[in-house]
Short mmCIF file of C-alpha atoms in Angstrom, two decimals:
data_model
loop_
_atom_site.label_atom_id
_atom_site.label_comp_id
_atom_site.label_asym_id
_atom_site.label_seq_id
_atom_site.Cartn_x
_atom_site.Cartn_y
_atom_site.Cartn_z
CA MET A 1 88.39 44.85 217.12
CA SER A 2 92.14 43.78 216.82
CA ILE A 3 92.58 39.99 214.34
CA HIS A 4 95.09 37.46 216.46
CA LEU A 5 97.25 35.39 214.56
CA ASP A 6 95.15 32.36 214.70
CA GLN A 7 92.37 34.39 213.43
CA LEU A 8 94.00 35.21 210.83
CA ILE A 9 95.39 32.18 209.72
CA LEU A 10 91.94 30.44 210.29
CA ILE A 11 90.39 33.08 207.63
CA VAL A 12 93.05 32.36 205.33
CA ALA A 13 92.65 28.42 205.77
CA LEU A 14 89.07 28.74 205.17
CA GLY A 15 89.41 30.88 202.08
CA LEU A 16 91.91 28.49 200.70
CA PHE A 17 89.55 25.20 201.66
CA ALA A 18 86.79 26.95 199.61
CA LEU A 19 88.76 27.55 196.33
CA TYR A 20 90.07 24.45 196.66
CA VAL A 21 86.77 22.83 197.02
CA ILE A 22 85.53 24.89 194.15
CA ALA A 23 88.07 25.16 191.33
CA LEU A 24 91.18 22.56 192.23
CA ARG A 25 90.18 19.76 193.13
CA THR A 26 91.44 16.26 192.00
CA ALA A 27 91.44 12.96 193.17
CA LEU A 28 95.33 13.08 193.38
CA THR A 29 95.28 16.28 195.22
CA ASP A 30 92.82 14.81 197.27
CA ARG A 31 94.96 11.86 198.30
CA ILE A 32 98.24 14.04 198.73
CA ILE A 33 96.35 16.46 201.35
CA TYR A 34 95.20 13.21 203.05
CA PHE A 35 98.58 12.04 203.04
CA LEU A 36 99.95 15.13 204.96
CA LEU A 37 97.39 15.37 207.11
CA ALA A 38 98.29 11.98 208.39
CA VAL A 39 102.16 12.72 208.37
CA ILE A 40 101.42 16.18 210.43
CA GLY A 41 98.78 14.00 212.63
CA ALA A 42 101.23 11.35 213.22
CA ILE A 43 104.05 13.82 214.04
CA LEU A 44 101.73 15.19 216.51
CA VAL A 45 100.84 12.53 218.25
CA ILE A 46 104.36 11.10 218.41
CA ASN A 47 105.92 14.54 219.81
CA PRO A 48 103.25 15.92 221.93
CA GLU A 49 105.71 19.03 222.88
CA PHE A 50 106.26 19.74 219.20
CA SER A 51 102.44 20.32 219.17
CA THR A 52 102.21 22.65 222.15
CA ARG A 53 105.02 24.64 221.10
CA ILE A 54 103.54 25.36 217.75
CA ALA A 55 100.41 25.79 219.28
CA ASN A 56 101.88 28.91 221.46
CA ARG A 57 103.46 30.27 218.40
CA ILE A 58 100.24 31.11 216.75
CA GLY A 59 98.48 31.32 220.08
CA ILE A 60 96.33 28.54 220.44
CA GLY A 61 96.29 27.33 224.35
CA ARG A 62 97.18 23.74 224.21
CA GLY A 63 98.93 20.84 221.44
CA THR A 64 95.98 19.11 222.14
CA ASP A 65 93.73 21.83 221.10
CA LEU A 66 96.11 22.08 217.84
CA LEU A 67 95.32 18.33 216.90
CA LEU A 68 91.62 19.12 217.58
CA TYR A 69 91.38 21.71 214.75
CA LEU A 70 93.62 19.66 212.49
CA PHE A 71 90.73 17.00 213.26
CA ILE A 72 88.21 18.87 212.75
CA VAL A 73 89.80 20.03 208.89
CA THR A 74 90.11 16.78 208.36
CA ALA A 75 86.49 15.66 208.98
CA LEU A 76 85.31 18.66 207.08
CA PHE A 77 87.59 17.67 203.88
CA TYR A 78 86.16 14.14 204.27
CA SER A 79 82.88 14.97 203.99
CA VAL A 80 83.68 17.19 201.13
CA GLY A 81 85.10 14.50 199.02
CA VAL A 82 82.12 12.10 200.21
CA THR A 83 79.80 14.50 198.75
CA ALA A 84 81.58 14.95 195.50
CA GLU A 85 81.88 11.61 194.75
CA MET A 86 78.00 10.74 195.63
CA LYS A 87 77.34 13.70 193.10
CA ARG A 88 79.52 12.11 190.30
CA LEU A 89 77.96 8.55 191.18
CA ARG A 90 74.58 10.12 191.21
CA ARG A 91 75.47 11.91 187.60
CA GLN A 92 76.49 8.21 185.88
CA LEU A 93 73.25 6.29 187.57
CA THR A 94 70.93 8.90 185.95
CA THR A 95 72.78 8.63 182.43
CA VAL A 96 72.37 4.91 182.55
CA ILE A 97 68.61 4.86 183.51
CA ARG A 98 68.39 7.54 181.10
CA GLU A 99 69.67 5.63 178.49
CA ILE A 100 67.35 2.69 179.31
CA ALA A 101 64.46 4.48 179.02
CA ILE A 102 65.16 6.07 175.91
CA ALA A 103 65.92 2.62 174.28
CA ASN A 104 63.09 1.32 175.25
CA PRO A 105 59.98 3.36 174.27
CA SER A 106 56.16 2.32 174.82
CA GLU A 107 53.62 3.52 172.20
CA GLY A 108 50.51 4.55 173.24
CA ALA A 109 46.95 2.91 172.04
CA ARG A 110 46.11 4.89 168.72
CA LYS A 111 42.85 5.47 167.68
CA ASN A 112 43.75 4.46 163.83
CA PRO A 113 44.52 0.64 164.09
CA LYS A 114 46.19 0.82 160.65
CA ASP A 115 49.51 -0.56 161.83
CA GLU A 116 48.23 -3.87 163.33
CA GLY A 117 48.81 -6.75 161.42
CA MET B 1 50.19 27.60 161.07
CA HIS B 2 53.04 26.03 163.49
CA VAL B 3 50.80 23.16 164.76
CA SER B 4 52.06 20.40 163.15
CA SER B 5 53.91 17.22 164.10
CA ASP B 6 57.30 19.09 164.43
CA THR B 7 56.49 20.09 168.18
CA TRP B 8 56.95 17.40 170.99
CA ILE B 9 55.41 18.14 174.43
CA VAL B 10 57.22 16.61 177.14
CA ILE B 11 55.99 15.83 180.28
CA PRO B 12 57.57 14.76 183.07
CA ALA B 13 55.12 12.21 185.75
CA TYR B 14 55.73 10.62 188.98
CA ASN B 15 52.42 9.09 190.55
CA GLU B 16 49.99 11.21 188.84
CA GLU B 17 47.28 8.71 187.74
CA LYS B 18 44.50 10.63 189.16
CA LYS B 19 45.17 13.67 186.85
CA ILE B 20 47.16 12.34 183.89
CA GLY B 21 44.23 11.04 182.13
CA GLU B 22 42.81 14.33 182.09
CA VAL B 23 45.75 16.26 181.19
CA LEU B 24 46.59 13.75 178.10
CA ASP B 25 43.10 14.00 177.34
CA GLU B 26 43.24 17.67 176.39
CA LEU B 27 46.38 17.60 174.85
CA VAL B 28 45.64 14.86 172.55
CA ARG B 29 43.13 16.71 170.54
CA TYR B 30 46.28 18.88 169.37
CA PRO B 31 48.45 17.84 166.54
CA TYR B 32 51.53 17.46 168.85
CA HIS B 33 53.90 14.60 169.48
CA VAL B 34 53.51 13.58 173.38
CA VAL B 35 56.19 11.73 175.33
CA VAL B 36 55.46 11.21 179.01
CA VAL B 37 58.36 10.39 181.19
CA ASP B 38 57.26 8.20 183.79
CA ASP B 39 59.80 8.85 186.69
CA GLY B 40 59.36 5.61 188.44
CA SER B 41 55.97 5.62 189.70
CA ARG B 42 54.51 3.47 191.93
CA ASP B 43 50.95 3.79 190.64
CA GLN B 44 49.00 3.70 187.25
CA THR B 45 50.28 6.64 185.73
CA ARG B 46 51.98 4.39 182.64
CA GLN B 47 49.19 2.31 182.35
CA ILE B 48 46.90 5.04 182.03
CA ALA B 49 49.03 7.39 179.72
CA LEU B 50 49.39 4.36 177.41
CA CYS B 51 45.59 4.43 176.79
CA PHE B 52 46.41 7.43 174.88
CA PRO B 53 48.48 8.26 171.41
CA VAL B 54 51.36 8.92 173.10
CA THR B 55 55.26 7.67 173.87
CA VAL B 56 55.73 6.61 177.65
CA LEU B 57 59.40 6.58 178.59
CA LYS B 58 60.06 5.03 181.74
CA HIS B 59 62.96 5.52 184.52
CA ILE B 60 63.13 2.53 186.11
CA THR B 61 63.53 4.27 189.26
CA ASN B 62 62.89 7.71 190.63
CA LEU B 63 65.59 10.32 189.84
CA GLY B 64 63.31 13.82 189.94
CA GLN B 65 61.42 16.21 187.84
CA GLY B 66 64.57 17.59 185.97
CA ALA B 67 66.03 14.50 185.08
CA ALA B 68 62.67 13.36 183.54
CA LEU B 69 62.61 16.44 181.76
CA GLN B 70 66.18 15.90 180.42
CA THR B 71 64.97 12.44 179.32
CA GLY B 72 62.23 13.38 177.82
CA ILE B 73 63.81 16.41 176.03
CA ARG B 74 66.74 13.91 174.83
CA TYR B 75 64.08 11.78 173.18
CA ALA B 76 61.99 14.53 171.32
CA LEU B 77 64.86 16.01 169.79
CA SER B 78 66.57 12.50 168.36
CA PHE B 79 63.73 13.16 166.10
CA PRO B 80 65.34 15.49 163.04
CA GLU B 81 61.71 17.08 162.18
CA THR B 82 61.12 18.02 165.44
CA ARG B 83 61.46 22.09 165.75
CA TYR B 84 59.87 23.10 169.13
CA VAL B 85 59.90 21.24 172.14
CA VAL B 86 57.44 22.36 175.02
CA THR B 87 57.90 21.32 178.64
CA PHE B 88 54.29 20.74 180.52
CA ASP B 89 53.26 19.42 183.97
CA ALA B 90 51.31 16.57 184.18
CA ASP B 91 49.45 17.74 187.57
CA GLY B 92 46.54 19.70 186.06
CA GLN B 93 47.97 23.26 186.69
CA HIS B 94 48.47 23.63 182.51
CA SER B 95 46.41 24.53 180.28
CA ALA B 96 47.09 23.10 176.52
CA SER B 97 45.71 25.80 175.04
CA ASP B 98 48.27 28.23 176.10
CA ILE B 99 51.05 26.29 174.39
CA LEU B 100 50.13 27.38 170.54
CA PRO B 101 50.23 31.14 171.27
CA MET B 102 53.55 30.49 173.12
CA ILE B 103 54.83 28.67 169.76
CA ASP B 104 53.86 31.47 167.69
CA GLN B 105 55.27 34.01 169.95
CA CYS B 106 58.69 31.71 169.50
CA HIS B 107 58.29 32.03 165.72
CA SER B 108 57.19 35.13 165.23
CA GLY B 109 59.76 37.00 167.42
CA ASP B 110 62.67 34.46 166.50
CA TYR B 111 63.10 33.41 170.34
CA ASP B 112 64.73 30.44 171.80
CA ILE B 113 62.90 30.05 174.71
CA VAL B 114 59.28 31.17 175.79
CA LEU B 115 58.92 30.97 179.25
CA GLY B 116 55.10 30.78 180.53
CA SER B 117 54.36 33.27 183.46
CA ARG B 118 51.11 33.27 185.47
CA PHE B 119 52.35 36.57 186.76
CA LEU B 120 52.01 38.87 183.38
CA GLU B 121 49.45 41.06 182.99
CA LYS B 122 47.40 38.50 180.84
CA GLY B 123 48.31 35.93 182.96
CA LYS B 124 46.13 33.78 185.36
CA VAL B 125 46.42 32.55 188.43
CA ILE B 126 43.80 30.43 190.40
CA ASN B 127 43.54 30.09 193.78
CA LEU B 128 46.92 30.62 194.81
CA GLU B 129 47.82 31.32 198.63
CA TRP B 130 49.67 34.24 199.72
CA GLN B 131 52.74 32.11 201.30
CA ARG B 132 53.04 30.47 198.13
CA ARG B 133 53.17 33.28 196.21
CA LEU B 134 55.63 35.37 198.59
CA VAL B 135 57.78 32.16 198.45
CA LEU B 136 57.55 32.52 194.46
CA LYS B 137 58.34 36.46 194.47
CA ALA B 138 61.34 35.66 196.47
CA ALA B 139 62.44 33.19 194.15
CA ILE B 140 61.98 35.86 191.32
CA LEU B 141 64.16 38.26 192.95
CA PHE B 142 66.85 35.70 193.86
CA THR B 143 67.19 34.84 189.92
CA ARG B 144 67.39 38.58 189.16
CA LEU B 145 70.50 38.65 191.59
CA MET B 146 72.09 35.21 190.27
CA THR B 147 71.38 35.77 186.44
CA GLY B 148 70.37 39.14 185.69
CA MET B 149 66.97 37.56 184.25
CA GLN B 150 64.07 40.45 184.74
CA LEU B 151 61.27 37.63 184.85
CA THR B 152 58.12 37.83 186.44
CA ASP B 153 57.59 33.93 187.11
CA THR B 154 60.90 31.81 187.23
CA HIS B 155 59.17 28.69 188.39
CA ASN B 156 56.91 27.95 185.98
CA GLY B 157 57.00 24.40 184.19
CA LEU B 158 55.49 25.73 181.06
CA ARG B 159 58.00 26.53 178.19
CA VAL B 160 58.33 26.37 174.74
CA LEU B 161 62.20 25.95 173.50
CA THR B 162 63.68 25.75 170.10
CA ALA B 163 65.10 22.45 168.96
CA LYS B 164 68.15 24.13 169.24
CA ALA B 165 67.95 25.87 172.11
CA ALA B 166 66.94 22.79 173.69
CA GLY B 167 69.83 20.63 172.57
CA LYS B 168 71.95 23.23 174.01
CA LEU B 169 70.59 22.52 177.34
CA ASN B 170 72.03 20.33 179.87
CA LEU B 171 69.98 19.95 182.67
CA THR B 172 72.27 18.39 185.58
CA GLN B 173 70.39 18.92 188.67
CA ASN B 174 67.37 16.00 189.08
CA GLY B 175 65.14 17.54 191.24
CA MET B 176 63.46 20.77 191.82
CA ALA B 177 66.30 22.86 191.24
CA HIS B 178 66.80 21.91 187.69
CA ALA B 179 64.07 25.28 187.13
CA SER B 180 66.87 27.38 188.46
CA GLU B 181 69.77 25.41 186.52
CA LEU B 182 67.59 25.94 183.53
CA LEU B 183 67.18 29.85 183.62
CA SER B 184 71.04 29.88 184.61
CA GLN B 185 71.91 28.14 181.44
CA VAL B 186 69.63 30.35 179.23
CA ALA B 187 71.43 33.05 180.62
CA ALA B 188 75.03 31.78 180.57
CA MET B 189 74.32 31.18 176.87
CA LYS B 190 72.79 34.49 176.33
CA LEU B 191 69.65 32.76 174.64
CA ARG B 192 67.08 34.87 173.43
CA TYR B 193 64.08 34.65 175.55
CA CYS B 194 60.71 36.27 176.68
CA GLU B 195 57.44 35.59 178.86
CA ALA B 196 54.24 34.71 177.78
CA PRO B 197 50.82 34.91 179.83
CA VAL B 198 49.84 31.86 181.06
CA THR B 199 47.03 30.00 183.41
CA ILE B 200 47.97 28.33 186.22
CA LEU B 201 45.41 26.34 187.94
CA TYR B 202 46.03 25.36 191.60
CA SER B 203 43.60 23.00 192.99
CA ASP B 204 43.98 21.01 196.51
CA TYR B 205 45.42 18.44 194.31
CA SER B 206 48.21 20.14 193.22
CA ARG B 207 49.04 21.94 195.82
CA GLN B 208 49.24 18.37 198.07
CA LYS B 209 51.19 17.30 195.44
CA GLY B 210 53.43 20.60 194.30
CA GLN B 211 56.46 22.02 196.17
CA SER B 212 56.54 22.33 199.80
CA LEU B 213 57.10 26.17 200.17
CA TRP B 214 60.50 25.13 201.87
CA ASN B 215 61.84 23.67 198.84
CA GLY B 216 63.09 26.85 198.31
CA PHE B 217 65.50 25.93 201.05
CA ASN B 218 66.48 22.57 199.36
CA ILE B 219 66.63 24.13 195.97
CA LEU B 220 69.34 26.95 197.44
CA TRP B 221 71.31 23.88 198.91
CA ASP B 222 71.40 21.99 195.36
CA MET B 223 72.43 25.06 193.62
CA LEU B 224 75.28 25.63 196.14
CA GLU B 225 76.55 21.68 196.11
CA GLY B 226 76.38 22.31 192.31
CA PHE B 227 79.58 24.78 192.75
CA LEU B 228 81.17 21.44 194.08
CA ARG B 229 83.41 19.65 191.71
#
């Protein structure tokens, strides 16, 4: 089974994506990527022939297919970002609730009432 | 010997009003300190616990058993004389009499952590249905692969930790994946561990409250999400 160029690109892209998500993400790099995706998206929409040319170069059918793939990538990227943010928020919430718990211990009934007034 | 007030029992509890009284009744016969972490229960768990000479901490909203455990451990370690921290379930599955032998084993073998096991030769498991046994065995295999630890029971809530080891752990998994996370940290920090036989009593109650078998999937998912920055 021979591998087409577009499949190779996809595999490499997925690998890079995974690496990015696990090791390289920062708020700044996320924003840079959003920006780049937006720019690429704008270019492809403004100039449909451009997208068709690129699509043909790498073996995908039409320019709109290219746009679709770009959209899929963007959606995945966005959901990764949201999940990571929720994880961060959960951690912060846990810290707050934990501090409140530890700061307010309740003592249960003791058999020996020697401490009572 | 080592049964003294340097030992804290940490009990995470969520909606355990039916069993917490029984559990605490057994535990307070021993000279341990006990802290119950009420994980946002909506029932009388906290009120019942306060009838016993124990300390009760309260999460104002439910976070999960892992979070409750970490809170209790943090609290126990806030006392400088603490030498052992014991994790213990609130649903009546565990037996208080198993604790002292584990502490002895921890001390005499100079271990950082002693893990309870129901599948060890002298361990006992009562009323375990085959489906749950199968899932537990799968988890054991998975843990062996991921951490290299050869354990016979990877999801046992009864553990004895030295204060030092407990201080090194940091459970970030609030939910059921905390058990796997704990083992991963033990392996990563190369803590000295061993297993001890304990009795686990399954009743209709604990079965109903216990983890659904599909929770294995949830745990796997949580662990994968753990890789996400």
